[in-house]
PDB file of C-alpha atoms (C1' of nucleotides) in Angstrom:
ATOM      1  CA  UNK A  26     -85.452 181.805 -52.383  1.00 63.00           C
ATOM      2  CA  UNK A  27     -82.105 181.608 -53.920  1.00 90.00           C
ATOM      3  CA  UNK A  28     -80.117 178.576 -52.851  1.00 94.00           C
ATOM      4  CA  UNK A  29     -76.954 177.412 -54.476  1.00 95.00           C
ATOM      5  CA  UNK A  30     -78.482 176.357 -57.805  1.00 94.00           C
ATOM      6  CA  UNK A  31     -80.343 179.652 -58.191  1.00 93.00           C
ATOM      7  CA  UNK A  32     -77.264 181.745 -57.302  1.00 94.00           C
ATOM      8  CA  UNK A  33     -75.125 179.692 -59.641  1.00 94.00           C
ATOM      9  CA  UNK A  34     -77.722 180.122 -62.467  1.00 93.00           C
ATOM     10  CA  UNK A  35     -77.917 183.865 -61.918  1.00 93.00           C
ATOM     11  CA  UNK A  36     -74.179 184.173 -61.922  1.00 94.00           C
ATOM     12  CA  UNK A  37     -73.815 182.254 -65.163  1.00 92.00           C
ATOM     13  CA  UNK A  38     -76.412 184.550 -66.659  1.00 91.00           C
ATOM     14  CA  UNK A  39     -74.530 187.633 -65.544  1.00 94.00           C
ATOM     15  CA  UNK A  40     -71.145 186.447 -66.890  1.00 94.00           C
ATOM     16  CA  UNK A  41     -71.560 187.349 -70.624  1.00 93.00           C
ATOM     17  CA  UNK A  42     -72.777 190.833 -69.733  1.00 93.00           C
ATOM     18  CA  UNK A  43     -70.429 191.745 -66.958  1.00 96.00           C
ATOM     19  CA  UNK A  44     -67.245 189.688 -67.221  1.00 97.00           C
ATOM     20  CA  UNK A  45     -64.363 191.470 -68.790  1.00 98.00           C
ATOM     21  CA  UNK A  46     -66.440 194.680 -69.086  1.00 98.00           C
ATOM     22  CA  UNK A  47     -65.876 198.134 -67.744  1.00 98.00           C
ATOM     23  CA  UNK A  48     -68.409 199.476 -65.253  1.00 98.00           C
ATOM     24  CA  UNK A  49     -69.349 202.854 -66.526  1.00 98.00           C
ATOM     25  CA  UNK A  50     -71.832 203.833 -63.861  1.00 97.00           C
ATOM     26  CA  UNK A  51     -73.508 202.495 -60.684  1.00 97.00           C
ATOM     27  CA  UNK A  52     -76.571 204.087 -59.207  1.00 96.00           C
ATOM     28  CA  UNK A  53     -77.993 203.259 -55.838  1.00 97.00           C
ATOM     29  CA  UNK A  54     -81.694 204.127 -55.585  1.00 96.00           C
ATOM     30  CA  UNK A  55     -82.280 202.778 -52.143  1.00 96.00           C
ATOM     31  CA  UNK A  56     -79.308 201.953 -49.812  1.00 96.00           C
ATOM     32  CA  UNK A  57     -81.237 201.071 -46.645  1.00 96.00           C
ATOM     33  CA  UNK A  58     -81.489 197.314 -47.038  1.00 96.00           C
ATOM     34  CA  UNK A  59     -81.369 195.223 -43.933  1.00 93.00           C
ATOM     35  CA  UNK A  60     -77.565 195.534 -44.388  1.00 94.00           C
ATOM     36  CA  UNK A  61     -77.137 198.956 -46.003  1.00 95.00           C
ATOM     37  CA  UNK A  62     -75.208 199.222 -49.190  1.00 97.00           C
ATOM     38  CA  UNK A  63     -71.692 200.515 -48.657  1.00 96.00           C
ATOM     39  CA  UNK A  64     -71.320 204.203 -49.413  1.00 95.00           C
ATOM     40  CA  UNK A  65     -68.200 203.518 -51.535  1.00 96.00           C
ATOM     41  CA  UNK A  66     -69.894 201.632 -54.425  1.00 97.00           C
ATOM     42  CA  UNK A  67     -69.279 204.654 -56.640  1.00 97.00           C
ATOM     43  CA  UNK A  68     -65.521 203.980 -56.317  1.00 97.00           C
ATOM     44  CA  UNK A  69     -66.087 201.117 -58.695  1.00 98.00           C
ATOM     45  CA  UNK A  70     -66.948 203.410 -61.627  1.00 98.00           C
ATOM     46  CA  UNK A  71     -64.580 203.051 -64.527  1.00 98.00           C
ATOM     47  CA  UNK A  72     -63.150 199.763 -63.137  1.00 98.00           C
ATOM     48  CA  UNK A  73     -63.145 196.457 -65.033  1.00 98.00           C
ATOM     49  CA  UNK A  74     -64.829 193.285 -63.770  1.00 98.00           C
ATOM     50  CA  UNK A  75     -62.224 190.633 -64.268  1.00 98.00           C
ATOM     51  CA  UNK A  76     -64.367 187.656 -63.384  1.00 97.00           C
ATOM     52  CA  UNK A  77     -67.411 186.463 -61.509  1.00 98.00           C
ATOM     53  CA  UNK A  78     -67.260 183.691 -59.001  1.00 98.00           C
ATOM     54  CA  UNK A  79     -69.548 182.172 -56.428  1.00 97.00           C
ATOM     55  CA  UNK A  80     -68.926 181.165 -52.844  1.00 98.00           C
ATOM     56  CA  UNK A  81     -71.834 179.571 -50.901  1.00 97.00           C
ATOM     57  CA  UNK A  82     -74.854 181.758 -51.806  1.00 97.00           C
ATOM     58  CA  UNK A  83     -72.680 184.818 -52.449  1.00 98.00           C
ATOM     59  CA  UNK A  84     -71.812 186.102 -55.919  1.00 97.00           C
ATOM     60  CA  UNK A  85     -68.396 187.776 -56.189  1.00 98.00           C
ATOM     61  CA  UNK A  86     -67.734 190.375 -58.844  1.00 98.00           C
ATOM     62  CA  UNK A  87     -63.956 190.852 -58.942  1.00 98.00           C
ATOM     63  CA  UNK A  88     -62.740 194.369 -59.731  1.00 98.00           C
ATOM     64  CA  UNK A  89     -59.031 193.574 -59.351  1.00 97.00           C
ATOM     65  CA  UNK A  90     -58.338 193.553 -55.645  1.00 97.00           C
ATOM     66  CA  UNK A  91     -61.826 194.908 -54.824  1.00 98.00           C
ATOM     67  CA  UNK A  92     -64.654 192.432 -54.710  1.00 98.00           C
ATOM     68  CA  UNK A  93     -68.296 193.396 -54.942  1.00 98.00           C
ATOM     69  CA  UNK A  94     -70.098 190.676 -52.997  1.00 98.00           C
ATOM     70  CA  UNK A  95     -73.830 190.248 -53.660  1.00 97.00           C
ATOM     71  CA  UNK A  96     -76.287 188.146 -51.751  1.00 97.00           C
ATOM     72  CA  UNK A  97     -79.831 187.830 -52.979  1.00 96.00           C
ATOM     73  CA  UNK A  98     -81.340 187.220 -49.558  1.00 95.00           C
ATOM     74  CA  UNK A  99     -84.899 185.768 -49.810  1.00 93.00           C
ATOM     75  CA  UNK A 100     -86.329 187.771 -52.669  1.00 93.00           C
ATOM     76  CA  UNK A 101     -83.397 189.341 -54.498  1.00 94.00           C
ATOM     77  CA  UNK A 102     -82.797 189.213 -58.241  1.00 93.00           C
ATOM     78  CA  UNK A 103     -80.059 190.257 -60.550  1.00 94.00           C
ATOM     79  CA  UNK A 104     -81.441 190.841 -63.976  1.00 91.00           C
ATOM     80  CA  UNK A 105     -79.364 191.627 -67.070  1.00 91.00           C
ATOM     81  CA  UNK A 106     -80.322 194.128 -69.689  1.00 90.00           C
ATOM     82  CA  UNK A 107     -78.932 194.203 -73.229  1.00 89.00           C
ATOM     83  CA  UNK A 108     -79.640 197.900 -73.515  1.00 91.00           C
ATOM     84  CA  UNK A 109     -79.708 199.947 -70.335  1.00 92.00           C
ATOM     85  CA  UNK A 110     -80.875 203.050 -72.200  1.00 89.00           C
ATOM     86  CA  UNK A 111     -84.229 201.540 -72.621  1.00 82.00           C
ATOM     87  CA  UNK A 112     -84.516 200.417 -69.021  1.00 86.00           C
ATOM     88  CA  UNK A 113     -87.191 202.068 -66.941  1.00 91.00           C
ATOM     89  CA  UNK A 114     -86.714 201.747 -63.250  1.00 92.00           C
ATOM     90  CA  UNK A 115     -88.999 199.177 -61.627  1.00 92.00           C
ATOM     91  CA  UNK A 116     -90.293 199.010 -58.139  1.00 93.00           C
ATOM     92  CA  UNK A 117     -87.643 197.668 -55.744  1.00 95.00           C
ATOM     93  CA  UNK A 118     -84.795 198.270 -58.189  1.00 96.00           C
ATOM     94  CA  UNK A 119     -82.229 199.294 -55.539  1.00 97.00           C
ATOM     95  CA  UNK A 120     -78.990 199.260 -57.537  1.00 98.00           C
ATOM     96  CA  UNK A 121     -78.312 199.615 -61.222  1.00 97.00           C
ATOM     97  CA  UNK A 122     -75.036 198.787 -62.944  1.00 97.00           C
ATOM     98  CA  UNK A 123     -74.399 200.264 -66.364  1.00 97.00           C
ATOM     99  CA  UNK A 124     -71.501 198.908 -68.462  1.00 97.00           C
ATOM    100  CA  UNK A 125     -69.452 200.877 -70.930  1.00 98.00           C
ATOM    101  CA  UNK A 126     -70.922 198.862 -73.839  1.00 97.00           C
ATOM    102  CA  UNK A 127     -74.465 199.904 -72.838  1.00 96.00           C
ATOM    103  CA  UNK A 128     -75.500 196.624 -71.261  1.00 94.00           C
ATOM    104  CA  UNK A 129     -76.073 196.335 -67.509  1.00 94.00           C
ATOM    105  CA  UNK A 130     -77.560 194.605 -64.612  1.00 95.00           C
ATOM    106  CA  UNK A 131     -80.175 195.604 -61.983  1.00 95.00           C
ATOM    107  CA  UNK A 132     -80.399 194.408 -58.426  1.00 97.00           C
ATOM    108  CA  UNK A 133     -84.078 194.177 -57.343  1.00 95.00           C
ATOM    109  CA  UNK A 134     -85.193 193.025 -53.968  1.00 95.00           C
ATOM    110  CA  UNK A 135     -88.680 193.618 -52.513  1.00 94.00           C
ATOM    111  CA  UNK A 136     -87.916 192.289 -48.982  1.00 95.00           C
ATOM    112  CA  UNK A 137     -84.477 193.975 -48.819  1.00 96.00           C
ATOM    113  CA  UNK A 138     -82.862 191.018 -47.135  1.00 96.00           C
ATOM    114  CA  UNK A 139     -80.203 190.900 -49.840  1.00 96.00           C
ATOM    115  CA  UNK A 140     -76.916 192.669 -49.469  1.00 96.00           C
ATOM    116  CA  UNK A 141     -73.938 194.092 -51.286  1.00 97.00           C
ATOM    117  CA  UNK A 142     -70.515 194.222 -49.607  1.00 97.00           C
ATOM    118  CA  UNK A 143     -67.271 195.612 -50.788  1.00 97.00           C
ATOM    119  CA  UNK A 144     -64.332 193.551 -49.586  1.00 97.00           C
ATOM    120  CA  UNK A 145     -60.682 193.505 -50.518  1.00 97.00           C
ATOM    121  CA  UNK A 146     -59.638 190.129 -51.955  1.00 97.00           C
ATOM    122  CA  UNK A 147     -56.938 189.841 -49.329  1.00 96.00           C
ATOM    123  CA  UNK A 148     -59.452 190.280 -46.532  1.00 95.00           C
ATOM    124  CA  UNK A 149     -62.124 187.955 -47.914  1.00 96.00           C
ATOM    125  CA  UNK A 150     -61.067 184.816 -46.110  1.00 95.00           C
ATOM    126  CA  UNK A 151     -61.113 186.635 -42.722  1.00 94.00           C
ATOM    127  CA  UNK A 152     -64.369 188.450 -43.340  1.00 95.00           C
ATOM    128  CA  UNK A 153     -67.116 187.486 -40.903  1.00 94.00           C
ATOM    129  CA  UNK A 154     -69.455 186.411 -43.649  1.00 96.00           C
ATOM    130  CA  UNK A 155     -66.890 184.063 -45.139  1.00 96.00           C
ATOM    131  CA  UNK A 156     -64.453 182.831 -42.515  1.00 94.00           C
ATOM    132  CA  UNK A 157     -66.720 180.160 -40.977  1.00 95.00           C
ATOM    133  CA  UNK A 158     -68.281 178.783 -44.144  1.00 97.00           C
ATOM    134  CA  UNK A 159     -68.229 175.079 -44.734  1.00 97.00           C
ATOM    135  CA  UNK A 160     -67.074 173.402 -47.914  1.00 97.00           C
ATOM    136  CA  UNK A 161     -68.819 173.720 -51.274  1.00 97.00           C
ATOM    137  CA  UNK A 162     -71.238 170.754 -51.570  1.00 98.00           C
ATOM    138  CA  UNK A 163     -70.284 170.086 -55.240  1.00 98.00           C
ATOM    139  CA  UNK A 164     -66.582 170.060 -54.475  1.00 97.00           C
ATOM    140  CA  UNK A 165     -64.482 166.931 -53.756  1.00 96.00           C
ATOM    141  CA  UNK A 166     -63.993 168.244 -50.186  1.00 95.00           C
ATOM    142  CA  UNK A 167     -67.549 167.328 -49.540  1.00 97.00           C
ATOM    143  CA  UNK A 168     -68.287 163.627 -49.345  1.00 97.00           C
ATOM    144  CA  UNK A 169     -69.902 161.056 -47.127  1.00 97.00           C
ATOM    145  CA  UNK A 170     -66.873 160.829 -44.825  1.00 98.00           C
ATOM    146  CA  UNK A 171     -66.757 164.632 -44.302  1.00 97.00           C
ATOM    147  CA  UNK A 172     -70.481 164.842 -43.768  1.00 97.00           C
ATOM    148  CA  UNK A 173     -70.492 162.028 -41.283  1.00 97.00           C
ATOM    149  CA  UNK A 174     -67.629 163.603 -39.389  1.00 97.00           C
ATOM    150  CA  UNK A 175     -69.367 167.026 -38.998  1.00 97.00           C
ATOM    151  CA  UNK A 176     -72.693 165.513 -38.199  1.00 97.00           C
ATOM    152  CA  UNK A 177     -71.385 163.361 -35.357  1.00 96.00           C
ATOM    153  CA  UNK A 178     -71.266 166.192 -32.861  1.00 95.00           C
ATOM    154  CA  UNK A 179     -74.613 167.701 -33.750  1.00 96.00           C
ATOM    155  CA  UNK A 180     -77.571 167.073 -31.517  1.00 96.00           C
ATOM    156  CA  UNK A 181     -79.850 169.051 -33.738  1.00 96.00           C
ATOM    157  CA  UNK A 182     -82.206 167.433 -36.333  1.00 97.00           C
ATOM    158  CA  UNK A 183     -80.436 166.510 -39.564  1.00 98.00           C
ATOM    159  CA  UNK A 184     -82.696 168.937 -41.479  1.00 97.00           C
ATOM    160  CA  UNK A 185     -81.571 171.889 -39.338  1.00 97.00           C
ATOM    161  CA  UNK A 186     -77.908 170.762 -39.650  1.00 97.00           C
ATOM    162  CA  UNK A 187     -78.112 170.899 -43.407  1.00 98.00           C
ATOM    163  CA  UNK A 188     -79.189 174.531 -43.301  1.00 97.00           C
ATOM    164  CA  UNK A 189     -76.123 175.409 -41.131  1.00 97.00           C
ATOM    165  CA  UNK A 190     -73.778 177.090 -43.604  1.00 97.00           C
ATOM    166  CA  UNK A 191     -70.858 176.408 -41.178  1.00 96.00           C
ATOM    167  CA  UNK A 192     -71.085 172.655 -41.907  1.00 97.00           C
ATOM    168  CA  UNK A 193     -71.760 172.811 -45.625  1.00 97.00           C
ATOM    169  CA  UNK A 194     -72.801 175.827 -47.734  1.00 97.00           C
ATOM    170  CA  UNK A 195     -75.475 176.425 -50.373  1.00 97.00           C
ATOM    171  CA  UNK A 196     -78.243 174.225 -49.095  1.00 97.00           C
ATOM    172  CA  UNK A 197     -81.474 176.039 -48.154  1.00 96.00           C
ATOM    173  CA  UNK A 198     -84.922 174.927 -47.084  1.00 96.00           C
ATOM    174  CA  UNK A 199     -85.948 173.473 -50.416  1.00 95.00           C
ATOM    175  CA  UNK A 200     -82.929 171.398 -51.228  1.00 96.00           C
ATOM    176  CA  UNK A 201     -82.493 170.173 -47.625  1.00 97.00           C
ATOM    177  CA  UNK A 202     -85.957 168.704 -47.879  1.00 97.00           C
ATOM    178  CA  UNK A 203     -85.413 167.324 -51.308  1.00 97.00           C
ATOM    179  CA  UNK A 204     -82.019 165.741 -50.461  1.00 97.00           C
ATOM    180  CA  UNK A 205     -83.341 164.094 -47.280  1.00 98.00           C
ATOM    181  CA  UNK A 206     -86.217 162.605 -49.295  1.00 97.00           C
ATOM    182  CA  UNK A 207     -83.857 161.294 -51.900  1.00 97.00           C
ATOM    183  CA  UNK A 208     -81.587 159.795 -49.324  1.00 98.00           C
ATOM    184  CA  UNK A 209     -84.545 158.262 -47.355  1.00 98.00           C
ATOM    185  CA  UNK A 210     -83.653 160.066 -44.112  1.00 98.00           C
ATOM    186  CA  UNK A 211     -86.156 161.313 -41.642  1.00 97.00           C
ATOM    187  CA  UNK A 212     -85.631 165.081 -41.202  1.00 97.00           C
ATOM    188  CA  UNK A 213     -86.387 164.696 -37.475  1.00 96.00           C
ATOM    189  CA  UNK A 214     -83.505 162.255 -36.908  1.00 97.00           C
ATOM    190  CA  UNK A 215     -80.662 163.691 -34.916  1.00 97.00           C
ATOM    191  CA  UNK A 216     -77.709 164.565 -37.045  1.00 97.00           C
ATOM    192  CA  UNK A 217     -75.410 162.563 -34.777  1.00 97.00           C
ATOM    193  CA  UNK A 218     -77.535 159.448 -35.357  1.00 97.00           C
ATOM    194  CA  UNK A 219     -77.105 159.542 -39.189  1.00 97.00           C
ATOM    195  CA  UNK A 220     -74.895 156.501 -39.909  1.00 97.00           C
ATOM    196  CA  UNK A 221     -71.837 156.502 -42.008  1.00 97.00           C
ATOM    197  CA  UNK A 222     -73.618 154.716 -44.768  1.00 98.00           C
ATOM    198  CA  UNK A 223     -76.580 157.076 -44.665  1.00 98.00           C
ATOM    199  CA  UNK A 224     -74.180 160.083 -44.650  1.00 98.00           C
ATOM    200  CA  UNK A 225     -72.643 158.799 -47.888  1.00 98.00           C
ATOM    201  CA  UNK A 226     -76.100 158.441 -49.409  1.00 98.00           C
ATOM    202  CA  UNK A 227     -77.003 161.894 -48.191  1.00 98.00           C
ATOM    203  CA  UNK A 228     -73.849 163.509 -49.582  1.00 98.00           C
ATOM    204  CA  UNK A 229     -74.542 161.947 -52.881  1.00 98.00           C
ATOM    205  CA  UNK A 230     -78.273 162.975 -52.825  1.00 98.00           C
ATOM    206  CA  UNK A 231     -77.186 166.643 -52.095  1.00 98.00           C
ATOM    207  CA  UNK A 232     -74.840 166.697 -55.028  1.00 98.00           C
ATOM    208  CA  UNK A 233     -77.370 165.050 -57.347  1.00 97.00           C
ATOM    209  CA  UNK A 234     -80.192 167.294 -56.392  1.00 96.00           C
ATOM    210  CA  UNK A 235     -78.167 170.475 -56.714  1.00 96.00           C
ATOM    211  CA  UNK A 236     -76.658 169.419 -59.946  1.00 96.00           C
ATOM    212  CA  UNK A 237     -80.058 168.575 -61.418  1.00 94.00           C
ATOM    213  CA  UNK A 238     -81.389 171.891 -60.287  1.00 93.00           C
ATOM    214  CA  UNK A 239     -78.539 173.780 -61.849  1.00 92.00           C
ATOM    215  CA  UNK A 240     -79.085 171.967 -65.129  1.00 90.00           C
ATOM    216  CA  UNK A 241     -82.785 173.003 -64.981  1.00 87.00           C
ATOM    217  CA  UNK A 242     -81.823 176.655 -64.450  1.00 83.00           C
ATOM    218  CA  UNK A 243     -82.796 176.746 -60.797  1.00 77.00           C
ATOM    219  CA  UNK A 244     -86.291 176.479 -59.433  1.00 72.00           C
ATOM    220  CA  UNK A 245     -88.913 179.101 -60.176  1.00 52.00           C
ATOM    221  CA  UNK A 246     -90.694 178.933 -56.886  1.00 50.00           C
ATOM    222  CA  UNK A 247     -92.776 182.025 -56.506  1.00 49.00           C
ATOM    223  CA  UNK A 248     -90.974 184.700 -58.506  1.00 51.00           C
ATOM    224  CA  UNK A 249     -87.435 183.439 -58.741  1.00 58.00           C
ATOM    225  CA  UNK A 250     -85.965 184.373 -62.078  1.00 63.00           C
ATOM    226  CA  UNK A 251     -82.715 183.763 -63.847  1.00 69.00           C
ATOM    227  CA  UNK A 252     -80.588 186.758 -64.833  1.00 67.00           C
ATOM    228  CA  UNK A 253     -82.195 186.812 -68.189  1.00 69.00           C
ATOM    229  CA  UNK A 254     -85.650 187.187 -66.637  1.00 66.00           C
ATOM    230  CA  UNK A 255     -86.681 183.634 -67.489  1.00 68.00           C
ATOM    231  CA  UNK A 256     -88.087 181.324 -64.957  1.00 66.00           C
ATOM    232  CA  UNK A 257     -86.278 178.256 -63.827  1.00 71.00           C
ATOM    233  CA  UNK A 258     -87.835 174.832 -64.238  1.00 70.00           C
ATOM    234  CA  UNK A 259     -86.639 172.835 -61.277  1.00 73.00           C
ATOM    235  CA  UNK A 260     -89.801 173.447 -59.255  1.00 72.00           C
ATOM    236  CA  UNK A 261     -91.536 170.980 -61.452  1.00 74.00           C
ATOM    237  CA  UNK A 262     -89.148 168.389 -60.053  1.00 85.00           C
ATOM    238  CA  UNK A 263     -89.805 168.893 -56.375  1.00 92.00           C
ATOM    239  CA  UNK A 264     -90.744 165.647 -54.812  1.00 94.00           C
ATOM    240  CA  UNK A 265     -91.787 166.860 -51.365  1.00 95.00           C
ATOM    241  CA  UNK A 266     -91.152 170.617 -50.992  1.00 94.00           C
ATOM    242  CA  UNK A 267     -94.456 172.440 -51.033  1.00 92.00           C
ATOM    243  CA  UNK A 268     -96.338 169.177 -51.566  1.00 93.00           C
ATOM    244  CA  UNK A 269     -98.025 168.618 -48.179  1.00 93.00           C
ATOM    245  CA  UNK A 270    -101.129 166.426 -48.515  1.00 92.00           C
ATOM    246  CA  UNK A 271     -99.997 164.920 -51.808  1.00 92.00           C
ATOM    247  CA  UNK A 272     -99.214 161.275 -52.312  1.00 93.00           C
ATOM    248  CA  UNK A 273     -95.551 160.426 -51.951  1.00 94.00           C
ATOM    249  CA  UNK A 274     -94.128 159.711 -55.454  1.00 93.00           C
ATOM    250  CA  UNK A 275     -91.851 156.938 -54.178  1.00 93.00           C
ATOM    251  CA  UNK A 276     -94.531 155.046 -52.185  1.00 89.00           C
ATOM    252  CA  UNK A 277     -96.779 155.356 -55.137  1.00 75.00           C
ATOM    253  CA  UNK A 278     -94.162 153.978 -57.444  1.00 66.00           C
ATOM    254  CA  UNK A 279     -93.768 150.835 -55.396  1.00 62.00           C
ATOM    255  CA  UNK A 280     -97.348 149.986 -56.016  1.00 65.00           C
ATOM    256  CA  UNK A 281     -98.275 150.028 -52.388  1.00 70.00           C
ATOM    257  CA  UNK A 282    -100.683 152.456 -50.808  1.00 82.00           C
ATOM    258  CA  UNK A 283     -98.979 155.764 -50.998  1.00 89.00           C
ATOM    259  CA  UNK A 284     -98.207 157.731 -47.887  1.00 93.00           C
ATOM    260  CA  UNK A 285     -99.078 161.471 -47.704  1.00 94.00           C
ATOM    261  CA  UNK A 286     -96.402 164.094 -47.644  1.00 95.00           C
ATOM    262  CA  UNK A 287     -96.354 165.801 -44.257  1.00 95.00           C
ATOM    263  CA  UNK A 288     -95.504 169.343 -43.338  1.00 95.00           C
ATOM    264  CA  UNK A 289     -93.896 170.064 -39.982  1.00 94.00           C
ATOM    265  CA  UNK A 290     -91.992 172.965 -38.504  1.00 94.00           C
ATOM    266  CA  UNK A 291     -88.305 172.661 -37.449  1.00 95.00           C
ATOM    267  CA  UNK A 292     -86.333 175.531 -36.016  1.00 93.00           C
ATOM    268  CA  UNK A 293     -89.005 177.879 -37.325  1.00 92.00           C
ATOM    269  CA  UNK A 294     -88.898 176.572 -40.917  1.00 95.00           C
ATOM    270  CA  UNK A 295     -91.249 174.356 -42.851  1.00 95.00           C
ATOM    271  CA  UNK A 296     -90.101 170.802 -43.523  1.00 96.00           C
ATOM    272  CA  UNK A 297     -91.723 168.442 -45.976  1.00 96.00           C
ATOM    273  CA  UNK A 298     -91.227 164.688 -45.946  1.00 96.00           C
ATOM    274  CA  UNK A 299     -92.775 161.258 -46.378  1.00 96.00           C
ATOM    275  CA  UNK A 300     -93.223 159.532 -43.049  1.00 95.00           C
ATOM    276  CA  UNK A 301     -92.920 156.095 -44.670  1.00 95.00           C
ATOM    277  CA  UNK A 302     -89.927 156.504 -46.991  1.00 94.00           C
ATOM    278  CA  UNK A 303     -87.803 158.574 -44.692  1.00 97.00           C
ATOM    279  CA  UNK A 304     -86.465 156.713 -41.633  1.00 95.00           C
TER     280      UNK A 304
ATOM    281  C1'  DC B  16     -70.174 176.063 -26.375  1.00 83.47           C
ATOM    282  C1'  DT B  17     -74.841 174.382 -28.675  1.00 83.47           C
ATOM    283  C1'  DC B  18     -79.297 175.018 -30.235  1.00 83.47           C
ATOM    284  C1'  DC B  19     -83.595 177.387 -30.949  1.00 83.47           C
ATOM    285  C1'  DT B  20     -86.420 181.549 -31.330  1.00 83.47           C
ATOM    286  C1'  DG B  21     -87.212 185.863 -32.965  1.00 83.47           C
ATOM    287  C1'  DT B  22     -86.328 189.480 -36.260  1.00 83.47           C
ATOM    288  C1'  DC B  23     -85.429 191.887 -40.354  1.00 83.47           C
ATOM    289  C1'  DC B  24     -89.059 193.435 -44.812  1.00 83.47           C
ATOM    290  C1'  DT B  25     -92.677 193.193 -48.423  1.00 83.47           C
ATOM    291  C1'  DG B  26     -95.927 190.588 -51.142  1.00 83.47           C
ATOM    292  C1'  DC B  27     -99.170 187.235 -51.803  1.00 83.47           C
ATOM    293  C1'  DC B  28    -102.611 183.854 -50.820  1.00 83.47           C
ATOM    294  C1'  DG B  29    -106.437 181.876 -48.472  1.00 83.47           C
ATOM    295  C1'  DG B  30    -110.200 182.387 -45.275  1.00 83.47           C
ATOM    296  C1'  DC B  31    -113.884 184.889 -43.615  1.00 83.47           C
TER     297       DC B  31
ATOM    298  C1'  DT C   7    -114.772 192.801 -52.950  1.00 83.47           C
ATOM    299  C1'  DG C   8    -111.872 193.804 -48.812  1.00 83.47           C
ATOM    300  C1'  DC C   9    -109.428 193.013 -44.805  1.00 83.47           C
ATOM    301  C1'  DC C  10    -106.274 190.317 -42.052  1.00 83.47           C
ATOM    302  C1'  DG C  11    -103.458 186.715 -40.499  1.00 83.47           C
ATOM    303  C1'  DG C  12    -100.019 183.612 -41.816  1.00 83.47           C
ATOM    304  C1'  DC C  13     -96.328 182.396 -44.498  1.00 83.47           C
ATOM    305  C1'  DA C  14     -92.154 182.830 -47.747  1.00 83.47           C
ATOM    306  C1'  DG C  15     -86.180 180.797 -50.677  1.00 83.47           C
ATOM    307  C1'  DG C  16     -81.571 183.513 -45.608  1.00 83.47           C
ATOM    308  C1'  DA C  17     -78.744 184.954 -41.968  1.00 83.47           C
ATOM    309  C1'  DC C  18     -77.668 186.310 -37.627  1.00 83.47           C
ATOM    310  C1'  DA C  19     -78.186 188.172 -32.789  1.00 83.47           C
ATOM    311  C1'  DG C  20     -79.480 186.928 -28.475  1.00 83.47           C
ATOM    312  C1'  DG C  21     -81.195 184.019 -24.884  1.00 83.47           C
ATOM    313  C1'  DA C  22     -81.832 179.478 -22.606  1.00 83.47           C
TER     314       DA C  22
END
DNA sequence: CTCCTGTCCTGCCGGC
DNA sequence: TGCCGGCAGGACAGGA
């Protein structure tokens, strides 16, 4: 679920409740996620959260040198509460953070694909989850020239390449489909065959689609929620994702007979695209 | 090495 | 209504 825009939205929602605050208590109710919670989370009690940052789809809560890294996996949520005293534990609430001022945040994850890691700031860059990550797509490091350069050696379909966090981070199944539609690129095209010109268009489409999604507060596909519990709105803007069988909005706009959005499987994941607009 | 498949887990939806 | 198969936003190990 959570791709870059959703993680960014959640992090922004957590900031006013967690940043600069003292963590009074942290309870783990269920530690056996797919990656088990570290046993040392309790060491964070009494410590201050200096700041929250994001890298790829990871949220980083900085407790001085110690960083609590949270990944939401497929179904994870972080929900803030203005008053933790009144919070009754919900199903799949695996970790609860209570701040000294009575506010708090709850990590809830039905499928338990999410994770929490405790990493020293000095060891973050060398950590296996971080050391091979590509650039942030919204940074200046990421542009058409960079994208073209990393795609050149890839024999895999462009859609699959966009999901590879070693090339560029933060793009998941939804935004890969949406960006390829926006750039007019066939998801089945080999990454190495994407031209320099098309790479530039794709880089721009990725930035645009991610920025628009962040502005909308993330998508609300299925049960995604912002940190305040509200739904995001970007799902209403999907042009192709989840729209198999529906008329392509671009074909339709051009007044011609609209093509129908197709759904195919690539590398075990669903891909949605317009067979006419995407070449 | 590169690339794809399967797997982890629960919930939900559609079909029968 | 109830059961069951299929599918879901991510990441990574393992095999070809």
